[in-house]
CSV table of C-alpha atoms in Angstrom, one decimal:
chain,number,residue,atom,x,y,z
A,1,MET,CA,127.6,118.8,156.9
A,2,THR,CA,124.4,117.1,157.9
A,3,PHE,CA,121.5,116.4,155.5
A,4,SER,CA,119.4,119.1,157.1
A,5,ASP,CA,122.3,121.6,156.7
A,6,TRP,CA,122.6,120.6,153.0
A,7,ILE,CA,118.8,121.1,152.5
A,8,GLU,CA,119.0,124.6,154.1
A,9,LYS,CA,122.0,125.6,152.0
A,10,TYR,CA,120.3,124.3,148.8
A,11,ALA,CA,117.1,126.3,149.6
A,12,GLU,CA,119.1,129.4,150.2
A,13,SER,CA,120.9,129.1,146.8
A,14,ALA,CA,117.6,128.5,145.1
A,15,ASN,CA,116.1,131.6,146.6
A,16,LYS,CA,119.1,133.7,145.6
A,17,LEU,CA,118.8,132.4,142.0
A,18,GLU,CA,115.1,133.2,141.9
A,19,ARG,CA,115.7,136.7,143.3
A,20,ARG,CA,118.4,137.3,140.7
A,21,LYS,CA,116.0,136.1,137.9
A,22,ASN,CA,113.2,138.4,139.1
A,23,ASN,CA,115.5,141.4,139.4
A,24,LYS,CA,116.8,140.8,135.8
A,25,SER,CA,113.2,140.5,134.5
A,26,LYS,CA,112.2,143.8,136.2
A,27,SER,CA,115.3,145.6,134.9
A,28,GLU,CA,114.7,144.4,131.3
A,29,GLU,CA,111.0,144.9,131.3
A,30,GLY,CA,111.3,148.5,130.3
A,31,LYS,CA,113.6,147.6,127.4
A,32,ARG,CA,111.2,145.2,125.7
A,33,VAL,CA,110.0,146.4,122.4
A,34,PRO,CA,106.5,145.2,121.4
A,35,PRO,CA,106.3,143.5,117.9
A,36,PRO,CA,105.2,145.8,115.0
A,37,ASN,CA,101.7,145.8,113.7
A,38,VAL,CA,100.5,142.6,112.0
A,39,SER,CA,100.3,144.2,108.5
A,40,LYS,CA,103.9,145.3,108.6
A,41,VAL,CA,105.1,141.8,109.6
A,42,ALA,CA,102.9,140.2,106.9
A,43,ARG,CA,104.4,142.5,104.3
A,44,GLN,CA,107.9,141.7,105.4
A,45,ILE,CA,107.3,137.9,105.4
A,46,GLY,CA,105.5,138.2,102.0
A,47,SER,CA,108.5,140.0,100.4
A,48,ILE,CA,110.8,137.2,101.6
A,49,TYR,CA,108.6,134.2,100.7
A,50,LYS,CA,106.8,135.6,97.6
A,51,ASP,CA,108.4,133.0,95.4
A,52,LYS,CA,108.0,130.1,97.8
A,53,LEU,CA,104.6,130.6,99.4
A,54,ALA,CA,101.2,131.1,97.9
A,55,ASN,CA,97.6,131.2,99.0
A,56,LEU,CA,95.4,129.7,96.3
A,57,ASP,CA,92.2,131.1,97.7
A,58,GLU,CA,89.8,128.2,98.4
A,59,ASP,CA,92.5,125.6,97.8
A,60,GLY,CA,94.5,126.9,100.7
A,61,TRP,CA,98.3,127.3,101.2
A,62,TYR,CA,101.1,125.9,99.1
A,63,TYR,CA,104.7,125.9,100.1
A,64,TYR,CA,107.8,125.4,98.0
A,65,SER,CA,110.4,124.2,100.5
A,66,SER,CA,113.7,122.3,100.3
A,67,ASN,CA,112.4,120.3,103.2
A,68,ASN,CA,109.8,118.7,101.0
A,69,LYS,CA,110.2,114.9,100.5
A,70,GLN,CA,110.0,115.6,96.7
A,71,GLU,CA,112.2,118.5,95.4
A,72,GLY,CA,110.8,120.8,92.8
A,73,ILE,CA,107.1,120.8,93.7
A,74,TRP,CA,104.7,122.9,95.7
A,75,ASN,CA,103.1,121.1,98.6
A,76,LYS,CA,99.7,121.8,100.1
A,77,VAL,CA,100.2,122.8,103.8
A,78,SER,CA,97.9,123.9,106.6
A,79,LYS,CA,97.7,127.3,108.3
A,80,ASP,CA,99.3,125.8,111.4
A,81,VAL,CA,102.4,124.9,109.3
A,82,ILE,CA,102.6,128.5,108.1
A,83,CYS,CA,102.4,129.8,111.7
A,84,SER,CA,104.8,127.3,113.2
A,85,GLU,CA,107.4,127.1,110.4
A,86,ILE,CA,107.4,130.7,109.0
A,87,ILE,CA,105.7,133.3,111.2
A,88,ILE,CA,106.9,132.3,114.7
A,89,PRO,CA,110.5,131.7,113.6
A,90,PHE,CA,110.4,135.1,111.8
A,91,LEU,CA,109.3,136.9,114.9
A,92,GLU,CA,111.9,135.1,117.0
A,93,LYS,CA,114.7,135.9,114.5
A,94,LEU,CA,113.8,139.6,114.8
A,95,GLY,CA,114.2,139.3,118.6
A,96,TYR,CA,110.5,139.3,119.4
A,97,GLU,CA,110.5,136.2,121.6
A,98,ASP,CA,107.6,137.4,123.7
A,99,GLY,CA,105.0,140.2,123.6
A,100,TRP,CA,102.8,138.4,121.2
A,101,ASN,CA,100.3,135.6,121.5
A,102,SER,CA,98.4,133.1,119.3
A,103,THR,CA,95.9,135.8,118.3
A,104,TYR,CA,98.7,138.0,117.0
A,105,VAL,CA,100.2,135.1,115.0
A,106,LEU,CA,96.9,134.2,113.5
A,107,ASP,CA,96.3,137.8,112.5
A,108,VAL,CA,99.7,137.9,110.7
A,109,ALA,CA,98.7,134.7,108.9
A,110,LYS,CA,95.4,136.3,107.8
A,111,TYR,CA,97.2,139.4,106.4
A,112,LEU,CA,99.8,137.2,104.8
A,113,SER,CA,97.0,135.2,103.0
A,114,TRP,CA,95.9,138.5,101.4
A,115,GLU,CA,99.5,139.5,100.7
A,116,LEU,CA,100.2,136.2,98.8
A,117,LEU,CA,96.8,135.6,97.3
A,118,LYS,CA,97.0,133.9,93.8
A,119,THR,CA,93.8,133.9,91.7
A,120,GLU,CA,95.4,131.9,88.9
A,121,TRP,CA,97.8,129.0,89.1
A,122,ASN,CA,99.0,128.0,85.6
A,123,GLN,CA,101.4,125.1,84.7
A,124,ASP,CA,102.9,125.1,81.3
A,125,PRO,CA,101.9,121.7,79.6
A,126,ASN,CA,105.2,121.8,77.7
A,127,TYR,CA,107.1,120.9,80.9
A,128,ILE,CA,107.0,117.9,83.1
A,129,ALA,CA,108.5,117.6,86.6
A,130,LEU,CA,110.7,114.6,87.2
A,131,LEU,CA,112.7,113.5,90.3
A,132,ASP,CA,116.0,115.0,88.9
A,133,GLY,CA,114.7,118.1,87.1
A,134,VAL,CA,112.1,119.6,84.8
A,135,LEU,CA,111.8,118.1,81.3
A,136,ASP,CA,111.2,120.5,78.3
A,137,ILE,CA,109.1,118.2,76.1
A,138,SER,CA,109.8,120.1,72.9
A,139,THR,CA,113.6,120.1,73.3
A,140,ARG,CA,114.0,117.1,75.6
A,141,GLN,CA,116.3,119.2,77.7
A,142,LEU,CA,116.4,118.7,81.4
A,143,LEU,CA,116.2,122.0,83.4
A,144,PRO,CA,116.8,122.6,87.1
A,145,HIS,CA,113.9,122.6,89.5
A,146,SER,CA,112.4,126.0,90.1
A,147,PRO,CA,109.3,127.3,91.9
A,148,HIS,CA,108.2,129.4,88.9
A,149,TYR,CA,107.0,126.3,87.1
A,150,GLY,CA,104.2,125.9,89.7
A,151,PHE,CA,104.3,122.1,89.8
A,152,THR,CA,102.3,120.4,92.5
A,153,TRP,CA,103.4,116.9,91.5
A,154,ALA,CA,106.2,115.1,89.8
A,155,LEU,CA,106.6,111.9,87.9
A,156,PRO,CA,108.5,109.3,90.1
A,157,ILE,CA,111.1,108.7,87.5
A,158,THR,CA,114.5,110.2,86.6
A,159,TRP,CA,115.7,111.5,83.2
A,160,SER,CA,119.2,110.3,83.9
A,161,GLU,CA,118.0,106.6,83.6
A,162,ARG,CA,116.4,107.1,80.2
A,163,ASP,CA,119.2,105.1,78.5
A,164,LYS,CA,117.8,102.0,80.1
A,165,GLY,CA,115.0,102.2,77.4
A,166,CYS,CA,111.6,100.7,77.4
A,167,ASP,CA,112.0,97.8,75.0
A,168,CYS,CA,110.4,95.3,77.3
A,169,ILE,CA,107.3,97.5,77.6
A,170,LEU,CA,107.0,98.0,73.9
A,171,ARG,CA,107.3,94.2,73.3
A,172,TRP,CA,104.6,93.6,75.9
A,173,LEU,CA,102.3,96.2,74.3
A,174,SER,CA,102.9,94.6,70.9
A,175,TYR,CA,102.2,91.2,72.4
A,176,VAL,CA,98.8,92.1,74.0
A,177,SER,CA,97.9,94.0,70.8
A,178,ASN,CA,98.6,91.0,68.6
A,179,GLY,CA,101.1,93.0,66.7
A,180,ASP,CA,98.6,95.8,65.8
A,181,GLU,CA,100.8,98.9,65.6
A,182,ILE,CA,97.9,101.2,65.4
A,183,PHE,CA,96.5,99.8,68.7
A,184,VAL,CA,100.0,100.0,70.3
A,185,ASP,CA,100.1,103.7,69.3
A,186,LEU,CA,96.7,104.2,70.9
A,187,LEU,CA,97.9,102.7,74.2
A,188,LEU,CA,101.0,104.9,74.1
A,189,VAL,CA,98.8,108.0,73.4
A,190,VAL,CA,96.7,107.1,76.5
A,191,LEU,CA,99.8,106.9,78.7
A,192,ALA,CA,101.2,110.1,77.2
A,193,ALA,CA,97.9,111.9,78.0
A,194,ILE,CA,98.0,110.7,81.6
A,195,VAL,CA,101.6,111.8,82.0
A,196,ARG,CA,100.9,115.2,80.6
A,197,GLY,CA,97.7,115.7,82.4
A,198,ARG,CA,95.6,116.3,79.2
A,199,THR,CA,92.3,116.8,80.9
A,200,ASP,CA,91.5,119.2,78.1
A,201,LEU,CA,90.9,116.2,75.8
A,202,GLN,CA,87.8,115.4,77.9
A,203,VAL,CA,87.9,111.6,77.2
A,204,TYR,CA,88.2,108.5,79.3
A,205,PHE,CA,89.7,105.2,78.4
A,206,ASN,CA,87.5,102.1,79.0
A,207,ILE,CA,89.3,98.8,79.3
A,208,VAL,CA,87.2,95.7,78.8
A,209,GLY,CA,87.9,92.1,77.8
A,210,PRO,CA,88.3,88.6,79.1
A,211,GLY,CA,90.7,87.7,81.9
A,212,ALA,CA,94.5,87.4,81.4
A,213,THR,CA,94.6,89.8,78.5
A,214,GLY,CA,96.7,92.5,80.1
A,215,LYS,CA,94.1,94.9,81.6
A,216,SER,CA,95.6,94.9,85.1
A,217,VAL,CA,99.1,95.1,83.8
A,218,PHE,CA,98.3,98.2,81.7
A,219,ILE,CA,96.6,99.8,84.7
A,220,ASN,CA,99.6,99.1,86.9
A,221,LEU,CA,101.9,100.5,84.2
A,222,ALA,CA,99.9,103.8,84.3
A,223,LYS,CA,100.0,103.8,88.1
A,224,LYS,CA,103.8,103.4,88.0
A,225,LEU,CA,104.2,106.3,85.6
A,226,VAL,CA,102.4,108.8,87.9
A,227,GLY,CA,103.0,107.3,91.3
A,228,GLU,CA,100.6,105.9,93.9
A,229,GLU,CA,100.2,109.4,95.5
A,230,SER,CA,98.8,110.8,92.3
A,231,THR,CA,96.4,107.9,91.7
A,232,ALA,CA,92.9,107.6,93.0
A,233,VAL,CA,90.6,104.5,92.9
A,234,THR,CA,86.8,104.8,93.2
A,235,ASP,CA,83.6,103.6,91.6
A,236,LEU,CA,80.4,105.2,90.4
A,237,TYR,CA,78.4,104.1,93.5
A,238,GLN,CA,80.8,106.0,95.8
A,239,LEU,CA,80.6,109.1,93.6
A,240,GLU,CA,76.8,109.0,93.7
A,241,ASN,CA,76.3,108.2,97.4
A,242,ASN,CA,79.4,109.5,99.2
A,243,ARG,CA,79.4,113.3,99.2
A,244,PHE,CA,83.0,113.3,100.4
A,245,GLU,CA,84.3,111.0,97.6
A,246,THR,CA,85.1,113.8,95.2
A,247,ALA,CA,87.5,115.3,97.7
A,248,SER,CA,89.7,112.2,97.3
A,249,LEU,CA,90.0,112.9,93.6
A,250,LEU,CA,91.4,116.4,94.0
A,251,ASN,CA,94.8,117.0,92.2
A,252,LYS,CA,95.0,113.3,91.2
A,253,LYS,CA,96.5,112.6,87.8
A,254,LEU,CA,95.1,109.2,87.3
A,255,ILE,CA,91.6,108.2,88.4
A,256,LEU,CA,90.6,104.5,88.1
A,257,PHE,CA,87.0,103.4,88.2
A,258,THR,CA,86.5,99.8,89.2
C-alpha cells in the first residue's frame, strides 16, 4: 500500500465515523429530555445539602465539606464553587449532560440562595472546635465534628495531646510576672477570652513596657493558640486611611495593633 493509498483509506474511515456519529446524534435528538425548571432543581439540591450548605445573606456562601483542609468547619466559598462543585455535577448525575447553559446554572444558584438563606448564624460559646473534635467546655468531653455547631474556624490543636501539659508556659508566665499570681491569672484570662471569642466583653488588652520583657513572646503565644489564618495585624493609620482595611479583619479571632 502506497502512502497515497493509506491517506485515502484513512480519510474514508474518518468520513464513515463522522457519518455514524451524525446519524446517532439525529436518532437520539428526539429522545433528549430538557432539564426541569430551575426552582425544582434548586429545591432538590437544597433538600440534599440543607445541612452542609448555607447562604448567610451579605456574607455569602458557606460550605461544610469533607474536602475542606480542616475538618469540622464551614468554609466561605464563591458562587462559582457552588456552580462547579454542586449544581453542574447534580445535573450530570441526573443525566442532563446538555440542554442547559451558564444562564440556567446561574438561575439555579440564585434560587438555591433563597432556598438555603440563613438570617442568623449562632455558635454556642460553650463549645470549641479543635483539630480532632469539638470540646464541650463545661464537661471537658470531646465530641465528634458536626455541621450543626456552625463553626467557621478551629483551634490548631488536638485534645488528644493534652497530656503533654503546659508547665513550661506556666513557668514562663510566672517568670515574666515576677511570681505575681494575680497577674498570671490575668494573662490566662486574656488567652482564654481570645480562644473563646469573647467579643462580648468589649475590652482590649494593651501590652506596654521596655524591651526583652516578654511582650512579643506573649503575642506569639496568642497567635499559636488561634493560628495564623485567624490572626490579623494592622494599625490605626491603616484603619483610618484605607477603606478596605476592615475587610481584612472579618472573621478574625485575634487582631493585633502595632
